[in-house]
Short mmCIF file of C-alpha atoms in Angstrom, two decimals:
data_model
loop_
_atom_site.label_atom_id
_atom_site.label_comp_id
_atom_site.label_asym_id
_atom_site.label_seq_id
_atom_site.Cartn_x
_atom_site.Cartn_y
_atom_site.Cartn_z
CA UNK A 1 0.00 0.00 0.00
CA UNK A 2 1.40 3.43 -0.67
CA UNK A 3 1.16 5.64 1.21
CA UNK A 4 3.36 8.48 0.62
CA UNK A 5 3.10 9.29 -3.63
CA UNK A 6 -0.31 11.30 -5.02
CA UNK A 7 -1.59 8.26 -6.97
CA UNK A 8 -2.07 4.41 -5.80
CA UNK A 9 -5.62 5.60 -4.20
CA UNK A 10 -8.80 5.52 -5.45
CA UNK A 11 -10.86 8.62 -6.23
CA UNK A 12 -12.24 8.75 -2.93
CA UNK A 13 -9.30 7.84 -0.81
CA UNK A 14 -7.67 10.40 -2.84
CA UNK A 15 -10.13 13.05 -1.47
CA UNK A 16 -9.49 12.03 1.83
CA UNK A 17 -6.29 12.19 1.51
CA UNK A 18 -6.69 15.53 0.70
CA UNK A 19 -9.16 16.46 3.54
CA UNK A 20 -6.48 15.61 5.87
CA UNK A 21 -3.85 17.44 4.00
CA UNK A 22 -6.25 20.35 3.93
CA UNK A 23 -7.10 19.84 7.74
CA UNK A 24 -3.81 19.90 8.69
CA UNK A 25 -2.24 23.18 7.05
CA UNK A 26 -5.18 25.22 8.65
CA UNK A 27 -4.20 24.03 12.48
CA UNK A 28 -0.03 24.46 11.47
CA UNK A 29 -0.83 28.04 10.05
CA UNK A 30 -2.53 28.56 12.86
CA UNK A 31 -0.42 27.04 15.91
CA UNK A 32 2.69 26.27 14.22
CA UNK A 33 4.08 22.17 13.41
CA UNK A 34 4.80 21.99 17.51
CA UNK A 35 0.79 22.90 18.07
CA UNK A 36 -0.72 20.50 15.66
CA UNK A 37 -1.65 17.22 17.23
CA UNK A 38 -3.10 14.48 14.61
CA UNK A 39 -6.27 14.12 17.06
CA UNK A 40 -6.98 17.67 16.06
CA UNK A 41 -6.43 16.44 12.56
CA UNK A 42 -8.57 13.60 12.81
CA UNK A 43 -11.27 15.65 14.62
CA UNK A 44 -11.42 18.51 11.67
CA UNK A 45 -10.62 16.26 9.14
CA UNK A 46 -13.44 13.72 9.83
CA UNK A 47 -11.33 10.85 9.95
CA UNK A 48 -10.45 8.25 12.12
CA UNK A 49 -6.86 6.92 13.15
CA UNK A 50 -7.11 3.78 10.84
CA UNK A 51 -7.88 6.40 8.06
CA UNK A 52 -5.07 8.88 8.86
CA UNK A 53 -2.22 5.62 9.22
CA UNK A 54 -3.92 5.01 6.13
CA UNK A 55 -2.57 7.60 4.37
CA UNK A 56 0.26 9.00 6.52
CA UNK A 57 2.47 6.64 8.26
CA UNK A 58 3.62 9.44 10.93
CA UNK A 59 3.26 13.58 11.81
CA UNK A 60 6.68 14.00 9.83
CA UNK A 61 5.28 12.62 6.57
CA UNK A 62 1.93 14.48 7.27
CA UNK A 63 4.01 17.90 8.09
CA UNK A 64 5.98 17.06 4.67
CA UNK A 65 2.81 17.08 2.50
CA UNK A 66 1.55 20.48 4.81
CA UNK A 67 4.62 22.37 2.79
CA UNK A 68 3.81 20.47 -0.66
CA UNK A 69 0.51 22.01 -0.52
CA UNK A 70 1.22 24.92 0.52
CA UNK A 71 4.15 25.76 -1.90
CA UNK A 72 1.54 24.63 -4.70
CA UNK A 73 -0.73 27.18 -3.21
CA UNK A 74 1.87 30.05 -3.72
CA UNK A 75 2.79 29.07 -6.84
CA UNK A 76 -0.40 28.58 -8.12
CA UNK A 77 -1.49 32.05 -6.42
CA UNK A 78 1.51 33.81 -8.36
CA UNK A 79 2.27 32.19 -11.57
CA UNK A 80 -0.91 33.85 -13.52
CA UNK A 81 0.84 37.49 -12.51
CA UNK A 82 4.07 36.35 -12.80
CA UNK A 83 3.96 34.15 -16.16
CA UNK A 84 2.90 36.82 -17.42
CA UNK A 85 5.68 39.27 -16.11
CA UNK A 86 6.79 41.51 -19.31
CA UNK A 87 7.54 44.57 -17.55
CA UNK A 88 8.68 46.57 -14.52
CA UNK A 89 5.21 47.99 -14.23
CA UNK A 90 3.53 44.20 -14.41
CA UNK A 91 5.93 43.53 -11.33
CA UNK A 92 5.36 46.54 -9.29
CA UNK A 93 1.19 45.74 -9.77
CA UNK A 94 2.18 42.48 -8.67
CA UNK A 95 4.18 44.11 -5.45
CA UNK A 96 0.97 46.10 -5.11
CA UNK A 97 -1.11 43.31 -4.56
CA UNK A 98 0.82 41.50 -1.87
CA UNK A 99 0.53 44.67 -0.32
CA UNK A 100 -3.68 45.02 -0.56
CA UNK A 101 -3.95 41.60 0.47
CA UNK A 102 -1.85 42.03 3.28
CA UNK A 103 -3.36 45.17 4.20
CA UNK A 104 -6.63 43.16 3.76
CA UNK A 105 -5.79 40.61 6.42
CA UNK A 106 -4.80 43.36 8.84
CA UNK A 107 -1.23 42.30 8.12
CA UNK A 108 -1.76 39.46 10.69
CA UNK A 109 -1.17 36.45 8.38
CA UNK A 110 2.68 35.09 7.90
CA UNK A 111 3.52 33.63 4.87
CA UNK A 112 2.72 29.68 5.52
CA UNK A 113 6.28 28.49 4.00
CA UNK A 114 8.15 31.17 5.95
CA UNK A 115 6.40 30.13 9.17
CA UNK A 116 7.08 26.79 8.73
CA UNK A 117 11.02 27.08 8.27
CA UNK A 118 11.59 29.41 11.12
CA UNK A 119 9.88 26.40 13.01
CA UNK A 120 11.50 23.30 11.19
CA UNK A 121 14.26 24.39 9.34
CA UNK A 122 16.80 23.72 12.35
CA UNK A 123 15.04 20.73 13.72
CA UNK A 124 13.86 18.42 10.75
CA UNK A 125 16.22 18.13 8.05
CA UNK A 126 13.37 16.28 5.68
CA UNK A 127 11.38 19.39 6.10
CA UNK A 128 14.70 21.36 5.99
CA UNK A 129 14.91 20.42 2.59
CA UNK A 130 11.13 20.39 1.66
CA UNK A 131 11.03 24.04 2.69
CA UNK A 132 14.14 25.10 0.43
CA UNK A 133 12.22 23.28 -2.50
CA UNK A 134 9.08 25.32 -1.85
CA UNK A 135 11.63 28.94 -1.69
CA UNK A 136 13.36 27.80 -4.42
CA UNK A 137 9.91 27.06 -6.66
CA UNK A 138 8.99 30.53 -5.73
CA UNK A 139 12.03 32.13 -6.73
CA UNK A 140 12.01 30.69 -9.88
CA UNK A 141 8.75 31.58 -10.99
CA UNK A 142 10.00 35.20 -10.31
CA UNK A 143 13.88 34.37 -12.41
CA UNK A 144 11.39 33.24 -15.32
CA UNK A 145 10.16 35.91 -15.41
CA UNK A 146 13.15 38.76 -14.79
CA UNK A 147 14.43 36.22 -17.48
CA UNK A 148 12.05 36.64 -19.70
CA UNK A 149 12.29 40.67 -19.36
CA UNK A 150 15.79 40.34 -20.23
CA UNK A 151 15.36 38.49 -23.06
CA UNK A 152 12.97 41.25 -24.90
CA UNK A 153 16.00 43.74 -24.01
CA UNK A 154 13.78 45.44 -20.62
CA UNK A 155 16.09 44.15 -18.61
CA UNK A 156 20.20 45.41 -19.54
CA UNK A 157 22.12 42.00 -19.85
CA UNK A 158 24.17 42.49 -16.15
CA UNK A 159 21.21 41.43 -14.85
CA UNK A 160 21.48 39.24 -12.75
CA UNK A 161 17.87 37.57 -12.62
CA UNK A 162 18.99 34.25 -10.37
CA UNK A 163 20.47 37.14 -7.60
CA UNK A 164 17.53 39.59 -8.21
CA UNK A 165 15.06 37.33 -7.66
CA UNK A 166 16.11 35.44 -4.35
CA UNK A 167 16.39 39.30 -2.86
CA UNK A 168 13.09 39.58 -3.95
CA UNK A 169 11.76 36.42 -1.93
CA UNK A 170 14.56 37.93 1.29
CA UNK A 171 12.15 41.30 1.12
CA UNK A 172 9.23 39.32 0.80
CA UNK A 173 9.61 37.31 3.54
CA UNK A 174 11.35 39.55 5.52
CA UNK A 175 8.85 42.11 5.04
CA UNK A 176 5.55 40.15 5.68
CA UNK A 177 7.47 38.59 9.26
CA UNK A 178 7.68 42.69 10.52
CA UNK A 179 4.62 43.34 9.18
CA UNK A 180 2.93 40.51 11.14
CA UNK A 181 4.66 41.74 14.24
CA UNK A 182 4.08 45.30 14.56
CA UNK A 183 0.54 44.62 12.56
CA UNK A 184 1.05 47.14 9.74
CA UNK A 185 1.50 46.64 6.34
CA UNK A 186 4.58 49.47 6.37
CA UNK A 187 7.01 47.15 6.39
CA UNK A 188 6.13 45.10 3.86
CA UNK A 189 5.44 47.76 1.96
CA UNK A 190 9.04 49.17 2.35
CA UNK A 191 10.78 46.13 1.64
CA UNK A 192 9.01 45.14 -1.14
CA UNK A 193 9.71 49.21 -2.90
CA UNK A 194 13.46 48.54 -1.65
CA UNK A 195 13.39 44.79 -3.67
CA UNK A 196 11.80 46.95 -6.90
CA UNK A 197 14.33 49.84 -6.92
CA UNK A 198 17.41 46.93 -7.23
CA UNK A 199 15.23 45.93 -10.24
CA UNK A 200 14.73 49.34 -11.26
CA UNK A 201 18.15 49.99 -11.71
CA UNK A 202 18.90 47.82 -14.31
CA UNK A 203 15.78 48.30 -16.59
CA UNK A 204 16.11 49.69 -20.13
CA UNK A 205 14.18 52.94 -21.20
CA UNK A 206 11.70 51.76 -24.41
CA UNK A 207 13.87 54.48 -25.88
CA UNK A 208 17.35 52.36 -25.75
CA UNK A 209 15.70 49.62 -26.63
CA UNK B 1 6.41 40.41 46.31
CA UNK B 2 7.49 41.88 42.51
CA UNK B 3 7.71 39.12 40.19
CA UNK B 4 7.80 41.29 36.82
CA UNK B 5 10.61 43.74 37.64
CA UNK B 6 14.53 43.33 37.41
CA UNK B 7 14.88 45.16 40.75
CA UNK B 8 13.48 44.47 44.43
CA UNK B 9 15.33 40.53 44.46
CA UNK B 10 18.61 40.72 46.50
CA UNK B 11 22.36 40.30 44.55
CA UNK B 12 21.61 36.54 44.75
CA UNK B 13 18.12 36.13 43.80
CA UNK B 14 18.54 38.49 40.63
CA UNK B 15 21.55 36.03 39.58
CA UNK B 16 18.73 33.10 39.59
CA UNK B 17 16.39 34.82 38.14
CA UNK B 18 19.29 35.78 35.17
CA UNK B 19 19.84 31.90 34.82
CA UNK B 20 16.33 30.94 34.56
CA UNK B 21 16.16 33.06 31.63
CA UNK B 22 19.43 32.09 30.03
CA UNK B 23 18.40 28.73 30.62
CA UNK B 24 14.78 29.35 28.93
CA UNK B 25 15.91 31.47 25.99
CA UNK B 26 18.75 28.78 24.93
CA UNK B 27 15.98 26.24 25.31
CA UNK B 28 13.69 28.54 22.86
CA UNK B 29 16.59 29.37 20.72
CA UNK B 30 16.47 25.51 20.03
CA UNK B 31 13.30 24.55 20.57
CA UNK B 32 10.89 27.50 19.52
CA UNK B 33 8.70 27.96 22.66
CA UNK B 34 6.15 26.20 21.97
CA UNK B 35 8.90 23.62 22.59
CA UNK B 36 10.08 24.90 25.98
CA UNK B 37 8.33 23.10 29.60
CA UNK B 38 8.96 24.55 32.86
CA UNK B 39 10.36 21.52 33.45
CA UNK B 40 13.44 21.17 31.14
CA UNK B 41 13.82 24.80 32.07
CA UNK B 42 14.19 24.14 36.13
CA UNK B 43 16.13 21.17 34.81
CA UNK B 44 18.96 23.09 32.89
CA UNK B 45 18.97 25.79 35.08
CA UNK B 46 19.13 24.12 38.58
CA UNK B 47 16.02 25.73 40.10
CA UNK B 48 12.99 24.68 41.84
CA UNK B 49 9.77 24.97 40.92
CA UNK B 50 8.75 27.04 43.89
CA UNK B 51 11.72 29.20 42.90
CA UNK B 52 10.96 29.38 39.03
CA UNK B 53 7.34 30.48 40.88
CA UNK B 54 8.80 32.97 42.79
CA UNK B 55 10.65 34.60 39.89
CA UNK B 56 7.90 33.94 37.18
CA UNK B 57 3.63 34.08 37.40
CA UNK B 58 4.05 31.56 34.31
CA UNK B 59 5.61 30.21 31.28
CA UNK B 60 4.02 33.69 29.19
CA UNK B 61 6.03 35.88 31.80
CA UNK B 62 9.46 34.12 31.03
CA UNK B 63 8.64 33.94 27.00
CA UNK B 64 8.52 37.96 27.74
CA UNK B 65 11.52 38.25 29.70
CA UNK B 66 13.50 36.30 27.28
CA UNK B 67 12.00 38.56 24.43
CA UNK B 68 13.71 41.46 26.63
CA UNK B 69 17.03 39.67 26.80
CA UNK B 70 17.36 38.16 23.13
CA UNK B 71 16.62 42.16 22.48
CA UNK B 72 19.16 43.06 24.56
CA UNK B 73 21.74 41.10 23.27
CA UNK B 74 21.30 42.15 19.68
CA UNK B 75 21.25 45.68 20.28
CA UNK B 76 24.64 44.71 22.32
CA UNK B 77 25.96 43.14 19.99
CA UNK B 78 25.36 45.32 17.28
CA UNK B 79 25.61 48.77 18.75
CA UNK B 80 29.52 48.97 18.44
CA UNK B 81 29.62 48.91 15.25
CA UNK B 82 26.51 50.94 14.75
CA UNK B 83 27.62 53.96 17.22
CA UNK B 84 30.47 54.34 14.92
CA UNK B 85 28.40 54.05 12.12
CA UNK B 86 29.85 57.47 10.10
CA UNK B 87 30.31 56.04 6.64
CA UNK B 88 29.04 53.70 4.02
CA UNK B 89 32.09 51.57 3.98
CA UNK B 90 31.67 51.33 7.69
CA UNK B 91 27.81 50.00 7.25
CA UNK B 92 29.38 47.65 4.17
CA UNK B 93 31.82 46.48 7.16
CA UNK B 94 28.87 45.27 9.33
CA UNK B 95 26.92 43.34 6.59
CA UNK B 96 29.96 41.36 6.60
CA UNK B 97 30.25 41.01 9.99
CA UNK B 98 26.82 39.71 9.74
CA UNK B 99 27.39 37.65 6.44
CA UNK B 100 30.70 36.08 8.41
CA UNK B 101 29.09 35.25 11.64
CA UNK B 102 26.37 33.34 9.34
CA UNK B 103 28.90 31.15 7.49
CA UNK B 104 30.88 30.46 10.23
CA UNK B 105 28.09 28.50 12.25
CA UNK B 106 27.03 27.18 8.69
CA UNK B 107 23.48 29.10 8.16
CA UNK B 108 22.07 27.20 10.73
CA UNK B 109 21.03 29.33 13.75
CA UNK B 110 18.25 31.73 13.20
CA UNK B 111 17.65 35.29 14.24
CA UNK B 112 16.22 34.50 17.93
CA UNK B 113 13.72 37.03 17.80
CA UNK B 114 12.81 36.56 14.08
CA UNK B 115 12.32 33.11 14.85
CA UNK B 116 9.86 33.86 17.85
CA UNK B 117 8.19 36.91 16.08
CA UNK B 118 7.53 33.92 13.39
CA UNK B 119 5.91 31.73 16.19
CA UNK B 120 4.34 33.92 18.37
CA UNK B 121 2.81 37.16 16.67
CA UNK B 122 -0.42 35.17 15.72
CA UNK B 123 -0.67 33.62 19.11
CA UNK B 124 -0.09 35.97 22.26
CA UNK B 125 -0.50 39.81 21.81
CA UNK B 126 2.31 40.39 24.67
CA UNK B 127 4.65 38.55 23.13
CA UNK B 128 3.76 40.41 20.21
CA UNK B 129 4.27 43.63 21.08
CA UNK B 130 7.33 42.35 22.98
CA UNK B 131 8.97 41.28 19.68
CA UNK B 132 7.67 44.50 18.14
CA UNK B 133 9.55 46.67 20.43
CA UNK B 134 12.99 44.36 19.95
CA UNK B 135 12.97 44.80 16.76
CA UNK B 136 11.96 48.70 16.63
CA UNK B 137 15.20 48.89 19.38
CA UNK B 138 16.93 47.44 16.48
CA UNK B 139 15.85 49.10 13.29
CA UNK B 140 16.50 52.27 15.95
CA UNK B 141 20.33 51.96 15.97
CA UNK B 142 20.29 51.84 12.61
CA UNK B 143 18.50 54.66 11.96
CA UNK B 144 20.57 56.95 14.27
CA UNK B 145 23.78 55.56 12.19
CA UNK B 146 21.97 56.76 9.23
CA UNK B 147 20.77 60.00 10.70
CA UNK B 148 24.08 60.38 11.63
CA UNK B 149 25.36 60.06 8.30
CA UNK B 150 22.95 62.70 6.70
CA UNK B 151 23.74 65.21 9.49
CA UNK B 152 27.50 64.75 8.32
CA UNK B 153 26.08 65.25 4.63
CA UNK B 154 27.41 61.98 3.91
CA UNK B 155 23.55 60.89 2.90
CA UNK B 156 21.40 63.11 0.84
CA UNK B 157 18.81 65.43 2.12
CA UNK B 158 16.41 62.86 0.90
CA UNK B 159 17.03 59.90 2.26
CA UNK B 160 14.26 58.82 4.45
CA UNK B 161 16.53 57.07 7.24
CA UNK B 162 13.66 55.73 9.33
CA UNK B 163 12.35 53.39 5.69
CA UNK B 164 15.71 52.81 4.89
CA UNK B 165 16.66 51.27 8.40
CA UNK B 166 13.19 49.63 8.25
CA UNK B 167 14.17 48.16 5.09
CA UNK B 168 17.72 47.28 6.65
CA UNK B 169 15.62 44.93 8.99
CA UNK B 170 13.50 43.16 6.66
CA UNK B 171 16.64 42.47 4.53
CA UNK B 172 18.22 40.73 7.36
CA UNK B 173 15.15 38.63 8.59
CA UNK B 174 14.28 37.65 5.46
CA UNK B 175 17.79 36.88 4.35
CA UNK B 176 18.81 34.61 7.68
CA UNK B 177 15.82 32.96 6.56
CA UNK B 178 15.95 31.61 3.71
CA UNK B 179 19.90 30.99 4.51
CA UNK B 180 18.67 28.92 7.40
CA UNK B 181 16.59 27.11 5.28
CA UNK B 182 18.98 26.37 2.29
CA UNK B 183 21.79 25.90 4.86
CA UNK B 184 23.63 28.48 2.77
CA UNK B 185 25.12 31.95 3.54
CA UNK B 186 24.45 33.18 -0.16
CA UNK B 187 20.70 34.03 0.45
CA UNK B 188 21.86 36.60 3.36
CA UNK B 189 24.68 38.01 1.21
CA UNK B 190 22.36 38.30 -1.35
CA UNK B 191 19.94 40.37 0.91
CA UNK B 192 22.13 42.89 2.14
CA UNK B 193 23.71 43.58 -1.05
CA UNK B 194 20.25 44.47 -2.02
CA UNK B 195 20.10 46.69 1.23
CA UNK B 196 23.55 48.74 1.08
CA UNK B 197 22.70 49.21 -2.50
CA UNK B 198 19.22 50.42 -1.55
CA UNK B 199 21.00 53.27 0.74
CA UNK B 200 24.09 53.61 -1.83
CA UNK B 201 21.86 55.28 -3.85
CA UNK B 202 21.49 58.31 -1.33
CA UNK B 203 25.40 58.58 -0.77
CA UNK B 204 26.89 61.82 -1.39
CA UNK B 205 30.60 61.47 -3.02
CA UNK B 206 33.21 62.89 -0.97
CA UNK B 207 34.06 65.79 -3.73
CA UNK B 208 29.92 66.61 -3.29
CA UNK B 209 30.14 67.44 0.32
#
């Protein structure tokens, strides 16, 4: 029986596979790895501890799929804006809605992968690593895309996107943990102008194009 | 009987009440404190529990106190090189202090207040605002450097010091990170690169002044 790949169940065992995954990343957003227990798991997922063994064969492998989902989440969230990232204006309106929807949420939300390796990162290396994956699937939706800018000559050719980008996710991150602490969106506001103007500087005027 | 203050304990009681919270911030440091007991805490530091009780009301009153001395020892630590802060190479000089003290312990130790700002801004309002006030203290000294910069026209009229240190901050957080999590120094350098840059732009030449 598998029990740790996406396929191997049925429809339905699928979908409850999924209810637990789903069950699970609310309580760890919400209390951190440490705070989840799998009885909470069980009780919001509607499932019983046959069920959950069933599917997971321990908390680590449960945690594990907790950042797989979630780092689909992001990506899925940003790639529409950021697939189709042409231009220094597409990625400040794409800075400007992190912003609103942190402003939105009263700036109390973390970001679920960033909470999850200031928690695990020194205490799990399997998560250790699952974490990295899920930064470094972010950043590279946001190289592609600085890439891709460079390419059509909007970006000068000393560029460089793999640098660029990874400060972007630094002033992200580091941005939405202040703002979630003093519960104002300034922050992330600030880092996020401070991540555009190291962009900025190497952008091509249409005119030198 | 005070139980919140630092003063009103004799020479000897103060010194207990110092190694509780040594005790209970290395156990956080490692831990996260969601991960710290009383227990392990009277354990490691050689106390009682009727003299952790004497010291603390409960485990939220030594999460705060350690939030006071994790701030404490940052803004010690950095305010050396910050009071002398008078130049941009001298700035440039502290993000590789910072960049070196990463690498040497290989990435792996967080920022201890970044890592319980992560944990506990969602969960406990003290601790909270707590952690907001460490890392104000922090962005703080950096700001005066910066100030003091400008008022030696050494910065431009228009650099706004108290965004720019702001900025400063996120950088870091967001920087140790995603080092932490990719075991890897490179994220960090790449995040104050972004930073200095960020404030390079307001530094008046020499021949200018």
């Amino acid at each position: 029986m598998r029990k740790d790949g996406k396929s191997g169940f049925t429809a339905r065992g699928e979908a409850t596979r999924l209810r637990i995954i789903e069950a699970a990343a609310e309580i760890v957003y919400a209390e951190g790895a440490a705070g989840m227990s799998l009885d909470e798991v069980m009780d919001a997922s509607r499932t019983s501890k046959s069920q959950l063994y069933h599917y997971f064969c321990d908390k680590d492998a449960l945690i594990q799929e907790v950042i797989g989902r979630q780092t689909r989440r992001i990506v899925e969230a940003n790639a529409p804006h950021l697939d189709k990232l042409d231009s220094f204006d597409a990625l400040r309106s794409w800075c400007n809605m992190i912003i609103e929807a942190n402003r939105t949420f009263g700036a109390i939300g973390g970001c679920p992968l960033g909470s999850l390796a200031s928690e695990l990162s020194a205490q799990s290396e399997q998560a250790r690593a699952g974490l990295a994956n899920g930064f470094e699937a972010w950043r590279s939706i946001i190289a592609e895309g600085l890439a891709r800018m460079k390419n059509q000559d909007k970006l000068m050719p000393s560029a460089d996107t793999q640098a660029l980008s990874m400060a972007f996710v630094a002033a992200i991150q580091g941005g939405i943990l202040l703002s979630k602490t003093s519960r104002n969106s300034q922050p992330l506001e600030v880092a996020l102008n401070m991540a555009l103007s190291h962009i900025e500087r190497y952008v091509v005027a249409p005119a030198e194009r």
